[in-house]
Amino acid sequence: MINRVISLITFPGVMVHEWAHKKFCNWNNVRVHKVKYFTFGNPAGYVEHESPVNFKQTFWISIGPLIINSLAVVALSFFAFRITTDPRWYWIFLWLAFSIGMHSFPSNHDMKNISSEILHGGHLLYYLAFPLVWLIWIANFLRFFWFDAIYSLILIALSFNLFK
């Protein structure tokens, strides 16, 4: 029951997360077969695409939501803290920022895709990816302790200090 309530509250985050995967597929010339932006269930959304042909494609498609969702949190916080004067819009922007921030981290499946290719080595991106993959695995493990919500609140707080 609690998972359904959280899904209902944070559905915009799932939608942006999946949209980010799709956009990074498009930007990396990887054909998308099917997108499910949101559903009640596990997974809450997904993107089915053809297999990437190189590490660069795998990396960016997998990491896309961390980049897009985090930037969206900052942008929405900017609108909340600096643009809107209407309290209703203030709270709508903050809700959107929070829900999108909660779905910033790529899944463990995405990290498995990257880590399976890291072993090939040889490119700077491989070496930069290795610690990032571990940090995301740790962040996903800490979701049990609401780390995804804490991450979202940290981004919002940093944005508040940046835009005040």
Short mmCIF file of C-alpha atoms in Angstrom, two decimals:
data_model
loop_
_atom_site.label_atom_id
_atom_site.label_comp_id
_atom_site.label_asym_id
_atom_site.label_seq_id
_atom_site.Cartn_x
_atom_site.Cartn_y
_atom_site.Cartn_z
CA MET A 1 0.00 0.00 0.00
CA ILE A 2 2.75 2.47 0.95
CA ASN A 3 4.54 1.76 -2.36
CA ARG A 4 1.41 2.68 -4.32
CA VAL A 5 1.07 5.96 -2.39
CA ILE A 6 4.73 6.81 -3.02
CA SER A 7 4.29 5.92 -6.70
CA LEU A 8 1.24 8.17 -6.92
CA ILE A 9 3.05 11.09 -5.26
CA THR A 10 6.26 10.73 -7.27
CA PHE A 11 4.94 9.62 -10.69
CA PRO A 12 6.36 12.72 -12.44
CA GLY A 13 9.82 11.56 -11.40
CA VAL A 14 9.32 8.16 -13.01
CA MET A 15 8.11 9.80 -16.21
CA VAL A 16 11.11 12.14 -16.41
CA HIS A 17 13.45 9.23 -15.56
CA GLU A 18 12.16 7.16 -18.48
CA TRP A 19 12.07 10.19 -20.77
CA ALA A 20 15.76 10.76 -19.94
CA HIS A 21 16.62 7.18 -20.93
CA LYS A 22 14.71 7.69 -24.19
CA LYS A 23 16.38 11.03 -24.95
CA PHE A 24 19.83 9.58 -24.38
CA CYS A 25 18.92 6.69 -26.69
CA ASN A 26 17.91 9.23 -29.33
CA TRP A 27 21.06 11.32 -28.81
CA ASN A 28 23.22 8.20 -29.13
CA ASN A 29 21.43 6.82 -32.19
CA VAL A 30 20.06 3.79 -30.37
CA ARG A 31 16.64 2.78 -31.68
CA VAL A 32 13.83 2.71 -29.09
CA HIS A 33 11.25 -0.05 -29.47
CA LYS A 34 8.86 0.71 -26.61
CA VAL A 35 8.48 3.20 -23.76
CA LYS A 36 6.26 2.90 -20.71
CA TYR A 37 6.48 6.21 -18.89
CA PHE A 38 4.51 5.12 -15.82
CA THR A 39 2.56 2.20 -14.45
CA PHE A 40 1.66 1.01 -11.00
CA GLY A 41 3.92 -1.96 -10.55
CA ASN A 42 7.51 -3.04 -10.74
CA PRO A 43 9.11 -1.55 -12.71
CA ALA A 44 7.18 1.68 -12.60
CA GLY A 45 8.37 2.48 -16.12
CA TYR A 46 10.83 1.26 -18.72
CA VAL A 47 12.43 1.86 -22.09
CA GLU A 48 13.05 -1.05 -24.44
CA HIS A 49 15.76 -0.28 -26.97
CA GLU A 50 18.17 -2.05 -29.24
CA SER A 51 21.51 -3.05 -27.73
CA PRO A 52 24.09 -0.28 -27.69
CA VAL A 53 27.11 -1.04 -29.85
CA ASN A 54 29.74 0.66 -27.67
CA PHE A 55 30.49 1.63 -24.12
CA LYS A 56 29.78 5.32 -24.70
CA GLN A 57 26.18 4.57 -25.70
CA THR A 58 25.68 2.19 -22.77
CA PHE A 59 27.13 4.69 -20.32
CA TRP A 60 25.11 7.72 -21.41
CA ILE A 61 21.82 5.87 -21.79
CA SER A 62 22.24 4.38 -18.31
CA ILE A 63 23.36 7.62 -16.61
CA GLY A 64 20.88 9.85 -18.44
CA PRO A 65 18.29 10.03 -15.65
CA LEU A 66 20.87 11.13 -13.08
CA ILE A 67 21.79 14.06 -15.30
CA ILE A 68 18.33 15.05 -16.58
CA ASN A 69 16.44 14.53 -13.31
CA SER A 70 19.06 16.38 -11.25
CA LEU A 71 19.05 19.32 -13.68
CA ALA A 72 15.23 19.33 -13.63
CA VAL A 73 15.26 19.59 -9.83
CA VAL A 74 17.53 22.64 -10.02
CA ALA A 75 15.42 24.25 -12.76
CA LEU A 76 12.13 23.65 -10.93
CA SER A 77 13.64 24.93 -7.69
CA PHE A 78 14.73 28.06 -9.55
CA PHE A 79 11.13 28.61 -10.68
CA ALA A 80 9.85 28.01 -7.15
CA PHE A 81 12.37 30.26 -5.40
CA ARG A 82 12.94 33.03 -7.95
CA ILE A 83 10.19 33.20 -10.57
CA THR A 84 6.79 32.46 -9.11
CA THR A 85 4.99 34.78 -6.74
CA ASP A 86 1.88 32.61 -6.49
CA PRO A 87 2.06 30.23 -3.48
CA ARG A 88 0.18 27.53 -5.39
CA TRP A 89 2.81 27.45 -8.13
CA TYR A 90 5.56 27.59 -5.51
CA TRP A 91 4.31 24.33 -3.97
CA ILE A 92 3.64 22.72 -7.35
CA PHE A 93 7.21 23.45 -8.48
CA LEU A 94 8.61 22.10 -5.21
CA TRP A 95 6.47 18.94 -5.43
CA LEU A 96 7.65 18.36 -9.01
CA ALA A 97 11.26 19.02 -8.01
CA PHE A 98 11.04 16.60 -5.10
CA SER A 99 9.30 13.84 -7.06
CA ILE A 100 11.69 14.14 -10.00
CA GLY A 101 14.69 14.19 -7.68
CA MET A 102 13.55 10.99 -5.99
CA HIS A 103 13.90 9.17 -9.32
CA SER A 104 17.30 10.55 -10.31
CA PHE A 105 19.34 7.44 -9.66
CA PRO A 106 19.66 4.89 -12.45
CA SER A 107 18.56 1.37 -11.53
CA ASN A 108 20.89 -1.43 -10.54
CA HIS A 109 20.05 -2.99 -13.90
CA ASP A 110 21.43 0.13 -15.61
CA MET A 111 24.58 -0.08 -13.50
CA LYS A 112 24.94 -3.76 -14.35
CA ASN A 113 24.90 -2.80 -18.04
CA ILE A 114 27.76 -0.36 -17.46
CA SER A 115 29.78 -2.61 -15.15
CA SER A 116 29.64 -5.54 -17.55
CA GLU A 117 31.43 -3.36 -20.13
CA ILE A 118 33.89 -1.70 -17.73
CA LEU A 119 35.96 -4.87 -17.74
CA HIS A 120 36.92 -4.21 -21.37
CA GLY A 121 38.88 -1.12 -20.27
CA GLY A 122 41.03 1.07 -22.47
CA HIS A 123 39.08 4.33 -22.53
CA LEU A 124 39.09 7.13 -19.94
CA LEU A 125 35.31 6.84 -19.63
CA TYR A 126 35.73 3.26 -18.37
CA TYR A 127 37.89 4.40 -15.47
CA LEU A 128 35.64 7.33 -14.62
CA ALA A 129 32.58 5.07 -14.73
CA PHE A 130 33.83 2.52 -12.23
CA PRO A 131 33.56 4.68 -9.05
CA LEU A 132 30.33 6.24 -10.32
CA VAL A 133 28.75 2.80 -10.72
CA TRP A 134 29.68 1.89 -7.16
CA LEU A 135 28.34 5.18 -5.79
CA ILE A 136 25.02 4.61 -7.56
CA TRP A 137 24.83 1.03 -6.29
CA ILE A 138 25.38 2.37 -2.76
CA ALA A 139 22.74 5.08 -3.29
CA ASN A 140 20.27 2.45 -4.53
CA PHE A 141 20.99 0.28 -1.49
CA LEU A 142 20.40 3.30 0.77
CA ARG A 143 16.93 3.83 -0.73
CA PHE A 144 15.79 1.63 2.14
CA PHE A 145 16.77 4.59 4.34
CA TRP A 146 15.07 7.09 1.98
CA PHE A 147 18.36 8.23 0.47
CA ASP A 148 16.58 9.06 -2.79
CA ALA A 149 14.35 11.51 -0.91
CA ILE A 150 17.34 12.91 0.97
CA TYR A 151 19.20 13.42 -2.33
CA SER A 152 16.20 15.29 -3.72
CA LEU A 153 15.96 17.50 -0.64
CA ILE A 154 19.71 18.22 -0.78
CA LEU A 155 19.39 19.37 -4.40
CA ILE A 156 16.43 21.57 -3.49
CA ALA A 157 18.29 23.04 -0.49
CA LEU A 158 21.40 23.70 -2.58
CA SER A 159 19.21 25.36 -5.22
CA PHE A 160 17.56 27.51 -2.55
CA ASN A 161 20.98 28.73 -1.39
CA LEU A 162 22.11 29.24 -4.97
CA PHE A 163 19.03 31.22 -6.05
CA LYS A 164 18.18 33.25 -2.95
#
